[in-house]
mmCIF file of C-alpha atoms and ligand atoms in Angstrom:
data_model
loop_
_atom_site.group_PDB
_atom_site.id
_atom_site.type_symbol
_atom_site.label_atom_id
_atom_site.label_comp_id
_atom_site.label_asym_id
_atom_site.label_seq_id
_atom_site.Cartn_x
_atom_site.Cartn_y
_atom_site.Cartn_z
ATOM 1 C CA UNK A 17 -26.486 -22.131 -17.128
ATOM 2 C CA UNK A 18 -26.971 -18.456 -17.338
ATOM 3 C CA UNK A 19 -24.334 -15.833 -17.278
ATOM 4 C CA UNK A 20 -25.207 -13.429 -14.912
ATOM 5 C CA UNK A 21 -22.452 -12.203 -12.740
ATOM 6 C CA UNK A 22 -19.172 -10.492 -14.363
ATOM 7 C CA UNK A 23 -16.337 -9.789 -12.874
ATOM 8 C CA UNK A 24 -14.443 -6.415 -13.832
ATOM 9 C CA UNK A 25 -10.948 -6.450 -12.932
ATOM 10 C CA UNK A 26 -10.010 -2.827 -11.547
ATOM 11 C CA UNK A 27 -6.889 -3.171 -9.118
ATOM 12 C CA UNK A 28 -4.016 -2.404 -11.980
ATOM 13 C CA UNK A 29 -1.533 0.556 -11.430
ATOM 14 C CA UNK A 30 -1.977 1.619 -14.808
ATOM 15 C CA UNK A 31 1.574 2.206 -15.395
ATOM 16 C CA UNK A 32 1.596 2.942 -18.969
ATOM 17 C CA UNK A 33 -1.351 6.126 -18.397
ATOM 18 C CA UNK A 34 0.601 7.893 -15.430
ATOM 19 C CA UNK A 35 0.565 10.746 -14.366
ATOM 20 C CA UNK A 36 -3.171 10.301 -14.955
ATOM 21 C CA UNK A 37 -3.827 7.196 -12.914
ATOM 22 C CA UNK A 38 -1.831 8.119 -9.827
ATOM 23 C CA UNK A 39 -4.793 8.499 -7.699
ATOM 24 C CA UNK A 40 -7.818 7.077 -9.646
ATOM 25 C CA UNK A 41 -7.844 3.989 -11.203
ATOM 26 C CA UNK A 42 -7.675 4.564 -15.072
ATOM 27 C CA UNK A 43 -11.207 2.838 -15.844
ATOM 28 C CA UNK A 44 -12.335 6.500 -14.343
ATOM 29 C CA UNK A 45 -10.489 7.800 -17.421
ATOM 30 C CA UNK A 46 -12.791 9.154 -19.491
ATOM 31 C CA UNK A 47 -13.844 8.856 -23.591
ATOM 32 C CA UNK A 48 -15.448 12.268 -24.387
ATOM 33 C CA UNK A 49 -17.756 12.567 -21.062
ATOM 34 C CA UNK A 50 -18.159 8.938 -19.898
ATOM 35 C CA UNK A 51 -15.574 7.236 -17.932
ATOM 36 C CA UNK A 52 -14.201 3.827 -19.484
ATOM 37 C CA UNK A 53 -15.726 1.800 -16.971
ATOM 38 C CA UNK A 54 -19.162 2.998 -17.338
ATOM 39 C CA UNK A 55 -19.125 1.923 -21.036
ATOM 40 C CA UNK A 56 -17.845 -1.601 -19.980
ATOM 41 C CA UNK A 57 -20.785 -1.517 -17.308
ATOM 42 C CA UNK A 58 -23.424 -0.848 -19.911
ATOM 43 C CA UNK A 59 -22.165 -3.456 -22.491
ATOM 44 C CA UNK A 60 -22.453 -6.219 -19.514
ATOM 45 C CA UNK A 61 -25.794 -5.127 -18.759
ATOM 46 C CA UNK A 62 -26.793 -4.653 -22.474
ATOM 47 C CA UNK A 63 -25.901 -8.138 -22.624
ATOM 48 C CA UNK A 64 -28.128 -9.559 -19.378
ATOM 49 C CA UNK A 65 -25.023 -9.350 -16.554
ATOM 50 C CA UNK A 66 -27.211 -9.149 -13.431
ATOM 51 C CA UNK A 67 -24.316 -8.493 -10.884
ATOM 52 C CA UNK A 68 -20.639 -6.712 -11.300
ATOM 53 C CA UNK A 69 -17.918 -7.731 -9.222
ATOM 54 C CA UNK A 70 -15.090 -4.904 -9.523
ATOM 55 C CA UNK A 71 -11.754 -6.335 -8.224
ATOM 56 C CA UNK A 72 -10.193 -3.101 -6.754
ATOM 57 C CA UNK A 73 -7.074 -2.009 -5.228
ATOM 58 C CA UNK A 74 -5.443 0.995 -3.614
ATOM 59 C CA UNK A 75 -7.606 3.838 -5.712
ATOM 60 C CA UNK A 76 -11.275 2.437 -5.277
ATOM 61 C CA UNK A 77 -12.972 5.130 -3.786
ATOM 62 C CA UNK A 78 -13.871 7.101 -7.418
ATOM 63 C CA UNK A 79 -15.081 3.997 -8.553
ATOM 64 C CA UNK A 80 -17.424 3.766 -5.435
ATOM 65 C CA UNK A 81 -18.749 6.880 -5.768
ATOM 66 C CA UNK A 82 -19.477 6.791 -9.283
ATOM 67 C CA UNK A 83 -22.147 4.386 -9.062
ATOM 68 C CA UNK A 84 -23.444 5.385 -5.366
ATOM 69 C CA UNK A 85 -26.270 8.046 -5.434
ATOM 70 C CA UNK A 86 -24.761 12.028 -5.061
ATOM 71 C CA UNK A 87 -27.585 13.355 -2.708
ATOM 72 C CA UNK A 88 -26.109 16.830 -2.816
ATOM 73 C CA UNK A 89 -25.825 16.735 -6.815
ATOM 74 C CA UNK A 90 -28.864 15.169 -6.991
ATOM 75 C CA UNK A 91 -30.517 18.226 -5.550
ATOM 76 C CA UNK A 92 -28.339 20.594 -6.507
ATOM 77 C CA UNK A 93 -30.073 19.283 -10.751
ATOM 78 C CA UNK A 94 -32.791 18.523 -9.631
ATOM 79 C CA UNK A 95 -33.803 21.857 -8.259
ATOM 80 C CA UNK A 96 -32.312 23.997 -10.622
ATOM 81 C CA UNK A 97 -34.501 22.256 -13.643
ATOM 82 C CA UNK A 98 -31.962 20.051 -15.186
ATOM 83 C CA UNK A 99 -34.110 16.917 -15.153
ATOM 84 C CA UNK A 100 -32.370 15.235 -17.465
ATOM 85 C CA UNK A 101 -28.886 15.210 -15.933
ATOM 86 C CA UNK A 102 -30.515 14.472 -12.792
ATOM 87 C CA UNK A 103 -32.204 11.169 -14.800
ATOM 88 C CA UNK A 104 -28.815 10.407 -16.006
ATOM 89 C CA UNK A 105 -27.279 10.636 -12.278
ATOM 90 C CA UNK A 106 -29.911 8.534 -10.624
ATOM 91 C CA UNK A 107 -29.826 5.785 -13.132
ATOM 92 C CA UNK A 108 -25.822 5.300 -12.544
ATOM 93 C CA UNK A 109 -26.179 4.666 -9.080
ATOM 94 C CA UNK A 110 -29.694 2.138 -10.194
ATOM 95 C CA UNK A 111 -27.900 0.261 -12.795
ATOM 96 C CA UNK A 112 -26.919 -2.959 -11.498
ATOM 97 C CA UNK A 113 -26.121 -4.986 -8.137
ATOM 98 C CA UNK A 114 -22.557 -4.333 -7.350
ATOM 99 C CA UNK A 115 -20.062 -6.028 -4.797
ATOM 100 C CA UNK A 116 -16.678 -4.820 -4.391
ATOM 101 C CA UNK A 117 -13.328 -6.835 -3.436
ATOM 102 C CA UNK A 118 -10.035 -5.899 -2.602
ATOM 103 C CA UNK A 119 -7.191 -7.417 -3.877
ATOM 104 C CA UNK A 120 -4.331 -6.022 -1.245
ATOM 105 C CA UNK A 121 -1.843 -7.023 -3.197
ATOM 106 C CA UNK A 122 -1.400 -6.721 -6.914
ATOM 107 C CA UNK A 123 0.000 -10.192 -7.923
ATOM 108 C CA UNK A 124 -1.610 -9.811 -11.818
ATOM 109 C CA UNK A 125 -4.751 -10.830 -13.574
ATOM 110 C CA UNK A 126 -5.374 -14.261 -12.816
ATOM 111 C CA UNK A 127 -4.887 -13.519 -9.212
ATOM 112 C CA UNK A 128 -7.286 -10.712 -9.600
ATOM 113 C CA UNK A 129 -10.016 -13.040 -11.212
ATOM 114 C CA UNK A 130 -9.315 -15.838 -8.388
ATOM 115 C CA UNK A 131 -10.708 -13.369 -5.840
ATOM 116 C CA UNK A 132 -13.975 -13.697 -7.092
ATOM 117 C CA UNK A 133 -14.186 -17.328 -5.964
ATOM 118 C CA UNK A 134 -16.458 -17.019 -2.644
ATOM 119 C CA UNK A 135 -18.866 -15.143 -4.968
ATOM 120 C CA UNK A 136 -18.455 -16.952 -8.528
ATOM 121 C CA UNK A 137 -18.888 -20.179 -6.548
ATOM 122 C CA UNK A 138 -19.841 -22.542 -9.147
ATOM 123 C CA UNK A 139 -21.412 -20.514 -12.123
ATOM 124 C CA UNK A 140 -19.619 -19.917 -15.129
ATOM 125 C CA UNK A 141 -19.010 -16.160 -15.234
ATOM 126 C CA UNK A 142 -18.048 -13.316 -17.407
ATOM 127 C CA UNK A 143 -14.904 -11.475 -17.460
ATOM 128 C CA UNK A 144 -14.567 -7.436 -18.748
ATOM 129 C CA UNK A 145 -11.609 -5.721 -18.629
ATOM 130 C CA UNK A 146 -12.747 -2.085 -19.248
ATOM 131 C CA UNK A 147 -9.254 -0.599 -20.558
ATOM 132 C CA UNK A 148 -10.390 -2.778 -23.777
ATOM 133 C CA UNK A 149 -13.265 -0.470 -24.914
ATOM 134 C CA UNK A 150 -15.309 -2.577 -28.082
ATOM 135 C CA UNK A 151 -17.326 -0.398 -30.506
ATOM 136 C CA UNK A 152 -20.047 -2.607 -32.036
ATOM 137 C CA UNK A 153 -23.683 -3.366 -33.026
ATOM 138 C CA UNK A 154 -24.558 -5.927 -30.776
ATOM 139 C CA UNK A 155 -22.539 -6.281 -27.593
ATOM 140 C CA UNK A 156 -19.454 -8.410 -27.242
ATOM 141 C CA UNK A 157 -19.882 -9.637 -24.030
ATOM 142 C CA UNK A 158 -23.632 -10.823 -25.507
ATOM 143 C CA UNK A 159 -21.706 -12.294 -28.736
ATOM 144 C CA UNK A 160 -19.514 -14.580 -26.461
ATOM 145 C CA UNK A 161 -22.766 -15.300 -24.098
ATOM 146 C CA UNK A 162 -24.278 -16.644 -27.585
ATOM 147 C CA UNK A 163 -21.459 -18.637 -28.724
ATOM 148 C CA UNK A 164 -21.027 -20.178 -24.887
ATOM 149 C CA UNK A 165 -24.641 -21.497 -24.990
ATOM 150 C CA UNK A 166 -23.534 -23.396 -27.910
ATOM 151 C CA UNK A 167 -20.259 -24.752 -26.751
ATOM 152 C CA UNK A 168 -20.833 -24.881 -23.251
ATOM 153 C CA UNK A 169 -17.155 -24.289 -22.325
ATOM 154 C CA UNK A 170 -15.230 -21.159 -21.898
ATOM 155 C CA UNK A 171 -15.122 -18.458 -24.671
ATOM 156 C CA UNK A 172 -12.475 -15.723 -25.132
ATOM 157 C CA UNK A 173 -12.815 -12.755 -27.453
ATOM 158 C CA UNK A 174 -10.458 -13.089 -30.490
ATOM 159 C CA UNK A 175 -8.952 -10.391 -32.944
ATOM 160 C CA UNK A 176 -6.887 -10.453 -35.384
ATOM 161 C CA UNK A 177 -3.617 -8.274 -35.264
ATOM 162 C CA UNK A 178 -0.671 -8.328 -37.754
ATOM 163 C CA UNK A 179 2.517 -10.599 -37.012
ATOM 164 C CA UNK A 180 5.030 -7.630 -35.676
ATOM 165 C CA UNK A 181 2.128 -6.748 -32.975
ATOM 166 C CA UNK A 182 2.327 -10.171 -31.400
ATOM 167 C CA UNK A 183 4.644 -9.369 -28.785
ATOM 168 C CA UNK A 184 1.835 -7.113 -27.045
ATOM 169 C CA UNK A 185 -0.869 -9.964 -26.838
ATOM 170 C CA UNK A 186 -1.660 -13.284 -25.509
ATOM 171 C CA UNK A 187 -2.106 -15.232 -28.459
ATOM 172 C CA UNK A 188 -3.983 -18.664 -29.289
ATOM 173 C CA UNK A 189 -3.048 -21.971 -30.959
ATOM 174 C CA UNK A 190 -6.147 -23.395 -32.773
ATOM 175 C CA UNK A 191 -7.138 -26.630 -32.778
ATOM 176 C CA UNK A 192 -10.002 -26.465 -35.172
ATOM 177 C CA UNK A 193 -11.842 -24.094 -36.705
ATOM 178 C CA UNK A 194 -16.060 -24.736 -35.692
ATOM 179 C CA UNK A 195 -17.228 -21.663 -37.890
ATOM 180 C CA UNK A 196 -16.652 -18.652 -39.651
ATOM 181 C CA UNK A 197 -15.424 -17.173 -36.264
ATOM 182 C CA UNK A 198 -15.374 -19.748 -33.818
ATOM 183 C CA UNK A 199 -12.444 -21.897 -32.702
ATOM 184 C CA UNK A 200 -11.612 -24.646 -30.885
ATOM 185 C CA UNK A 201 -8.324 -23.637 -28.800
ATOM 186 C CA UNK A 202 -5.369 -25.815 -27.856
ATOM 187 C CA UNK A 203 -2.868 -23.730 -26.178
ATOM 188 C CA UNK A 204 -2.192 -20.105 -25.762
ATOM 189 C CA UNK A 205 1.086 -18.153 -25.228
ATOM 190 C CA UNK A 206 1.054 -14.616 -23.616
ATOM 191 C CA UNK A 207 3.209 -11.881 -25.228
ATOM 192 C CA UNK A 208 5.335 -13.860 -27.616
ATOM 193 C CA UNK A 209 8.710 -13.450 -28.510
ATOM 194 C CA UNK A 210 9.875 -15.807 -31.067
ATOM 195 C CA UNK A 211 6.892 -16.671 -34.007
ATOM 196 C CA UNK A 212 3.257 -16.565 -32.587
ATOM 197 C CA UNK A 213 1.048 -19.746 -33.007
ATOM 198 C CA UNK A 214 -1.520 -17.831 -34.982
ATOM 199 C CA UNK A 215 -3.025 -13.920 -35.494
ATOM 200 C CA UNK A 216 -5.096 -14.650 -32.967
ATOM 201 C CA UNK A 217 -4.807 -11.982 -30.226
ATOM 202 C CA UNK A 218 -6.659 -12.238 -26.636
ATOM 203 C CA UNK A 219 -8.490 -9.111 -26.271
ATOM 204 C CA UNK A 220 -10.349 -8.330 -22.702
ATOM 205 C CA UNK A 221 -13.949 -9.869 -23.133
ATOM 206 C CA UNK A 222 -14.104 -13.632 -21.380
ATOM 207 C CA UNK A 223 -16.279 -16.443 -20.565
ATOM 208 C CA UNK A 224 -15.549 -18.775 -18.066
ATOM 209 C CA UNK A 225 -16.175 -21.846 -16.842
ATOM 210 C CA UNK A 226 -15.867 -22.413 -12.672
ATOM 211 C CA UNK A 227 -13.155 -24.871 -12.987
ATOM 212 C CA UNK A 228 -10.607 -22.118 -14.220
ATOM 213 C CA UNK A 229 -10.800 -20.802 -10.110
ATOM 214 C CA UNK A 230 -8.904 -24.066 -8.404
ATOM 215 C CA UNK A 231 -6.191 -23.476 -11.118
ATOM 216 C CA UNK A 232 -5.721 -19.984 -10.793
ATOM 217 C CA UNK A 233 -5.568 -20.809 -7.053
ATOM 218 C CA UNK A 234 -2.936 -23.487 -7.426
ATOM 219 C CA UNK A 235 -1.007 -21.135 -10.397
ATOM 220 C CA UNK A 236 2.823 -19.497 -9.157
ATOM 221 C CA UNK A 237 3.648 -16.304 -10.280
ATOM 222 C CA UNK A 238 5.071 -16.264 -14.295
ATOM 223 C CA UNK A 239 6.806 -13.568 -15.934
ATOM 224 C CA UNK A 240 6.882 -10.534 -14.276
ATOM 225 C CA UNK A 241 6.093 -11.558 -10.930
ATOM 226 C CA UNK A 242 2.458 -11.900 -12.080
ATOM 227 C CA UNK A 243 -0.047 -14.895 -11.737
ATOM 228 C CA UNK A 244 -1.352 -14.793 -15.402
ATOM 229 C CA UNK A 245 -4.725 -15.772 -16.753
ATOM 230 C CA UNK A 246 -3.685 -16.884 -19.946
ATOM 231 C CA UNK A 247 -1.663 -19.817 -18.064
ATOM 232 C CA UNK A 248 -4.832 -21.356 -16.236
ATOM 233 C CA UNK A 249 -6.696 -20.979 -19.685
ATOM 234 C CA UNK A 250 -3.715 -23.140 -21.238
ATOM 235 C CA UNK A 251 -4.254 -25.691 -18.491
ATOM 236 C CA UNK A 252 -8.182 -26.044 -19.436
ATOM 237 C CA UNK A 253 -7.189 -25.629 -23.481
ATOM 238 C CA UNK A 254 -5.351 -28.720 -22.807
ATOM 239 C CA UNK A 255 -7.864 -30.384 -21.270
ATOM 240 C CA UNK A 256 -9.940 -29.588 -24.320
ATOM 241 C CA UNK A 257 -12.784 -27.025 -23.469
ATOM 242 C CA UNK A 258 -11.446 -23.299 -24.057
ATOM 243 C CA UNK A 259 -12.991 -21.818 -27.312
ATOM 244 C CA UNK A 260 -12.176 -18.405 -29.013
ATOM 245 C CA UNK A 261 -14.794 -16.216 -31.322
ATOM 246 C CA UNK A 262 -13.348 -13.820 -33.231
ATOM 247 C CA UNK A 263 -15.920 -10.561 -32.218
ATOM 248 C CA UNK A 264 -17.656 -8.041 -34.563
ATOM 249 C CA UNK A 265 -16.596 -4.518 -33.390
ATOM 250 C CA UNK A 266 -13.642 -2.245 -33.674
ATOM 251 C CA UNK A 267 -11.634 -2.455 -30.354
ATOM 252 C CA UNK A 268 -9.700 0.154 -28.919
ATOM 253 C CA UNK A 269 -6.443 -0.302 -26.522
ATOM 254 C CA UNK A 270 -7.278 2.296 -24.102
ATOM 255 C CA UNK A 271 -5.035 1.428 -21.265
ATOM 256 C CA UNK A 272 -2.427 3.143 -23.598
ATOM 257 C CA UNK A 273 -1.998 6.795 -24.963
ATOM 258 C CA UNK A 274 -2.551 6.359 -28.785
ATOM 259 C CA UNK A 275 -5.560 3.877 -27.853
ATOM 260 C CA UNK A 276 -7.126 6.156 -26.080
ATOM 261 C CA UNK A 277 -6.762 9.472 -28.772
ATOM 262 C CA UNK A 278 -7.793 6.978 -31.481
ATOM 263 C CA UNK A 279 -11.128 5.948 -29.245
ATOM 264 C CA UNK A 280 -11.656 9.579 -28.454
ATOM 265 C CA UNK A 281 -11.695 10.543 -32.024
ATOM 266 C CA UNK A 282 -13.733 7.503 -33.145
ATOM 267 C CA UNK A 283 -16.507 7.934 -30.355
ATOM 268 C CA UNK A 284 -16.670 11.508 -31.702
ATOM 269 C CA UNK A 285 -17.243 10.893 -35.381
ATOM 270 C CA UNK A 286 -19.984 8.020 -34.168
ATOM 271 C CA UNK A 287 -21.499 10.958 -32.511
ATOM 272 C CA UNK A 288 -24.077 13.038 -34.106
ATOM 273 C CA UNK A 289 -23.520 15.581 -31.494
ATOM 274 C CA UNK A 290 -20.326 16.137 -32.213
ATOM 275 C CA UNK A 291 -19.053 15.248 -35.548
ATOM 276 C CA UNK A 292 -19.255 18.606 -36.995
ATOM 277 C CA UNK A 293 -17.383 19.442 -34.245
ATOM 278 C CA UNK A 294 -14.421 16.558 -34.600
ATOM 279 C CA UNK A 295 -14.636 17.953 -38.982
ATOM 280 C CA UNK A 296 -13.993 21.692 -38.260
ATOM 281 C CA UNK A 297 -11.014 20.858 -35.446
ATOM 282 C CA UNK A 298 -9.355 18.450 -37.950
ATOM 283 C CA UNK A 299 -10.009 20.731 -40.966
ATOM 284 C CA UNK A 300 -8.467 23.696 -38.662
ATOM 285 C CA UNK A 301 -5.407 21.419 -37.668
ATOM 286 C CA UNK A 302 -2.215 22.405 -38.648
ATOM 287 C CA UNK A 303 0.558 19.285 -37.987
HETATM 288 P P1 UTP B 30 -2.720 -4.557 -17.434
HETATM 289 O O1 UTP B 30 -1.861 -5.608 -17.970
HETATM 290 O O2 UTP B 30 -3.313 -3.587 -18.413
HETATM 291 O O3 UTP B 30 -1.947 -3.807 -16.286
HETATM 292 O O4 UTP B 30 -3.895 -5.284 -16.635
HETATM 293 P P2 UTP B 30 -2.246 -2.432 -15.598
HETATM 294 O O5 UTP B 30 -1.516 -2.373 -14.318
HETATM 295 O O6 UTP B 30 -3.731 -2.195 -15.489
HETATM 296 O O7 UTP B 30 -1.699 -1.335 -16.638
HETATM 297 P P3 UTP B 30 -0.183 -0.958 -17.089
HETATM 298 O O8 UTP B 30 0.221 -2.048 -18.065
HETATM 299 O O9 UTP B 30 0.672 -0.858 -15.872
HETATM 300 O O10 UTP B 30 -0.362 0.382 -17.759
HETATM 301 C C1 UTP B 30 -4.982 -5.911 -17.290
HETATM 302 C C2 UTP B 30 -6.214 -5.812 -16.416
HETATM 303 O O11 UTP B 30 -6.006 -6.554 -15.209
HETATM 304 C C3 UTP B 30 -6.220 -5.730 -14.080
HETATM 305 C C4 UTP B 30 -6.018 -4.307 -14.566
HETATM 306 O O12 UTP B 30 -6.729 -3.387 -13.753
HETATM 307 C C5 UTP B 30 -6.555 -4.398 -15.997
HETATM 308 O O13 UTP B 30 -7.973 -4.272 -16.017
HETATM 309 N N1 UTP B 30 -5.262 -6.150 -13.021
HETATM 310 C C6 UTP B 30 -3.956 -6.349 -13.325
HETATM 311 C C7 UTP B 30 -5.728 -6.362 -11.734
HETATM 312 O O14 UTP B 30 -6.917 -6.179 -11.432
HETATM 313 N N2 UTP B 30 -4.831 -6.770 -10.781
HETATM 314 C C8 UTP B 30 -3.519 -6.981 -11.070
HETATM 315 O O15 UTP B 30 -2.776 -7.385 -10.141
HETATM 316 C C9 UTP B 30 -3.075 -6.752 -12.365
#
C-alpha cells in the first residue's frame, strides 16, 4: 500500500531550546533562512507524502500561518518586482494538503502519534519529527518508503552513535541482520542506562504499520509521565514485524543548542551562496 499521509509531531514544549520556543513551537526555528519544519515538509514531499498531519499544541498559530497564503505580503512582492520571493511565498502555502490536530494535553510522543487515528485509519503511514533535520542525497523518508515496500512491516531510521551516547536514544535489539543496512528488530529500549542492546540509535524518520494505533491507545504513561512510542514499537518487535535501516545522510540533533550551531554551519558550507561567507567568519574567528 502506498505511503501517502505523514504525520509530523509538533505539540512538544521544547524545553531544552527555551527562551526561544516560549511562544512558537521550535520546528519554526530556523537553519540559515528556512524554518526546521519546512525542510522536514519538503523531504516528505520529495519522497511522494501527499498529506501532512501536524500534531500541534499550545503555539500552533506560526505554524498555520506559515503555510497559509500572506495576501498582504503577497502584494506587498509582488508589486514591488520581487517575483521571485513572491514565487517562493505562494508555493509554501501550495505545497501539500494539510490537516491540523490538537493534542490538549501533552502526554508524549506516542500519544501524539495516536491522535492521528480518525485520519490514519487503516494505511500504514509515515512519521517525521522535524527537530531531527537529515542532510542527504536521496531523501530519508523515501529510503525507508523503499525498504517498507520490501518488508512490508514497519521501518525506523537507524544510526549509529558511540556507546557513552546511549543514554540520549532509544536504542534497538537486532534480531537479524537482512542487508548491508537493514535489520530485523526484536526489542527496543528508550534512553538506556545500564549497557545498550546494540549502537543502534532511533533517530526521528518512521514507517508504520496501522496496528501500532490500538497499542498506543491501550499504552499507560512510562517514564516521565509520557506515553512513549518506542514501547508500542516493542510490542509489534515482539510480535515480529518492526524493521530498522540504517539511513544514508548526516543527521543533525536540532532540538538542542550544539545540534543546531553544528546544522547551521553545515547547511552553510553545503551552500554555494554562502560558503565564502562561513570561510572568511571562521578564518576571522578568534576563540
Ligand atoms: P522531544 O522528546 O524532543 O520533546 O519530543 P520536546 O518537548 O519537543 O523537547 P524538549 O526535550 O523539551 O526540549 C520529540 C517529538 O515529539 C513531539 C515533539 O514536538 C517532538 O517533535 N511531542 C512530544 C509531541 O508532539 N507531543 C508530546 O506530548 C511530546
Amino acid at each position: 500500500m502506498k505511503i501517502k499521509k505523514a504525520v509530523f509531531p509538533v505539540a512538544g514544549y521544547g524545553t531544552r531550546l527555551l527562551p526561544a520556543t516560549k511562544a512558537i513551537p521550535k520546528e519554526m526555528l530556523t537553519l540559515i533562512d528556512k524554518p526546521l519544519i519546512q525542510y522536514a515538509v519538503e523531504e516528505a514531499i520529495d519522497s511522494g507524502i501527499e498529506q501532512i498531519i501536524f500534531i500541534t499544541g499550545r503555539t500552533k498559530k506560526a505554524l498555520e500561518d506559515h503555510f497559509d497564503i500572506n495576501f498582504e505580503l503577497n502584494k506587498i512582492l509582488w508589486e514591488s518586482g520581487r517575483t521571485k520571493l513572491y514565487e517562493d511565498m505562494k508555493r509554501i502555502s501550495e505545497m501539500v494538503d494539510v490537516i491540523y490536530v490538537r493534542q490538549k494535553e501533552q502526554l508524549g510522543l506516542g500519544h501524539a502519534i495516536a491522535c492521528a487515528k480518525d485520519i490514519i485509519r487503516d494505511e500504514p503511514f509515515a512519521v517525521i519529527l522535524p527537530d531531527d533535520i537529515i542532510l542527504s542525497k536521496e531523501p530519508v523518508m523515501a529510503q525507508l518508503i523503499r525498504q517498507y515496500e520490501r518488508v512490508n512491516g514497519s521501518v525506523i531510521s537507524l544510526m549509529p552513535i558511540e556507546d557513552y551516547a546511549a543514554h540520549k536514544y532509544g536504542i534497538v535489539e537486532v534480531d537479524s541482520r537482512l542487508d548491508d543496512r537493514l535489520y530485523k528488530l526484536s526489542n527496543m529500549v528508550e534512553k538506556p542506562k545500564d549497557t545498550p542492546p546494540s549502537n543502534l540509535a532511533i533517530i526521528g524518520r518512521y514507517i508504520l504499520t496501522p496496528d501500532i494505533l490500538p497499542v498506543l491507545e491501550e499504552l499507560r504513561p512510562a517514564r516521565g509521565g509520557e506515553i512513549q512510542l518506542t514501547d508500542a514499537l516493542r510490542a509489534l518487535a515482539k510480535a515480529g514485524s518492526v524493521y530498522g535501516y540504517e539511513f544514508e545522510g548526516q543527521r543533525f540533533d536540532c532540538g538542542d543548542r550544539v545540534g543546531l550551531l553544528e546544522a547551521t554551519i553545515n547547511f552553510a558550507a553545503n551552500n554555494d551562496e554562502l560558503r565564502p561567507h562561513l570561510k572568511e567568519i571562521i578564518g576571522k574567528l578568534q576563540v
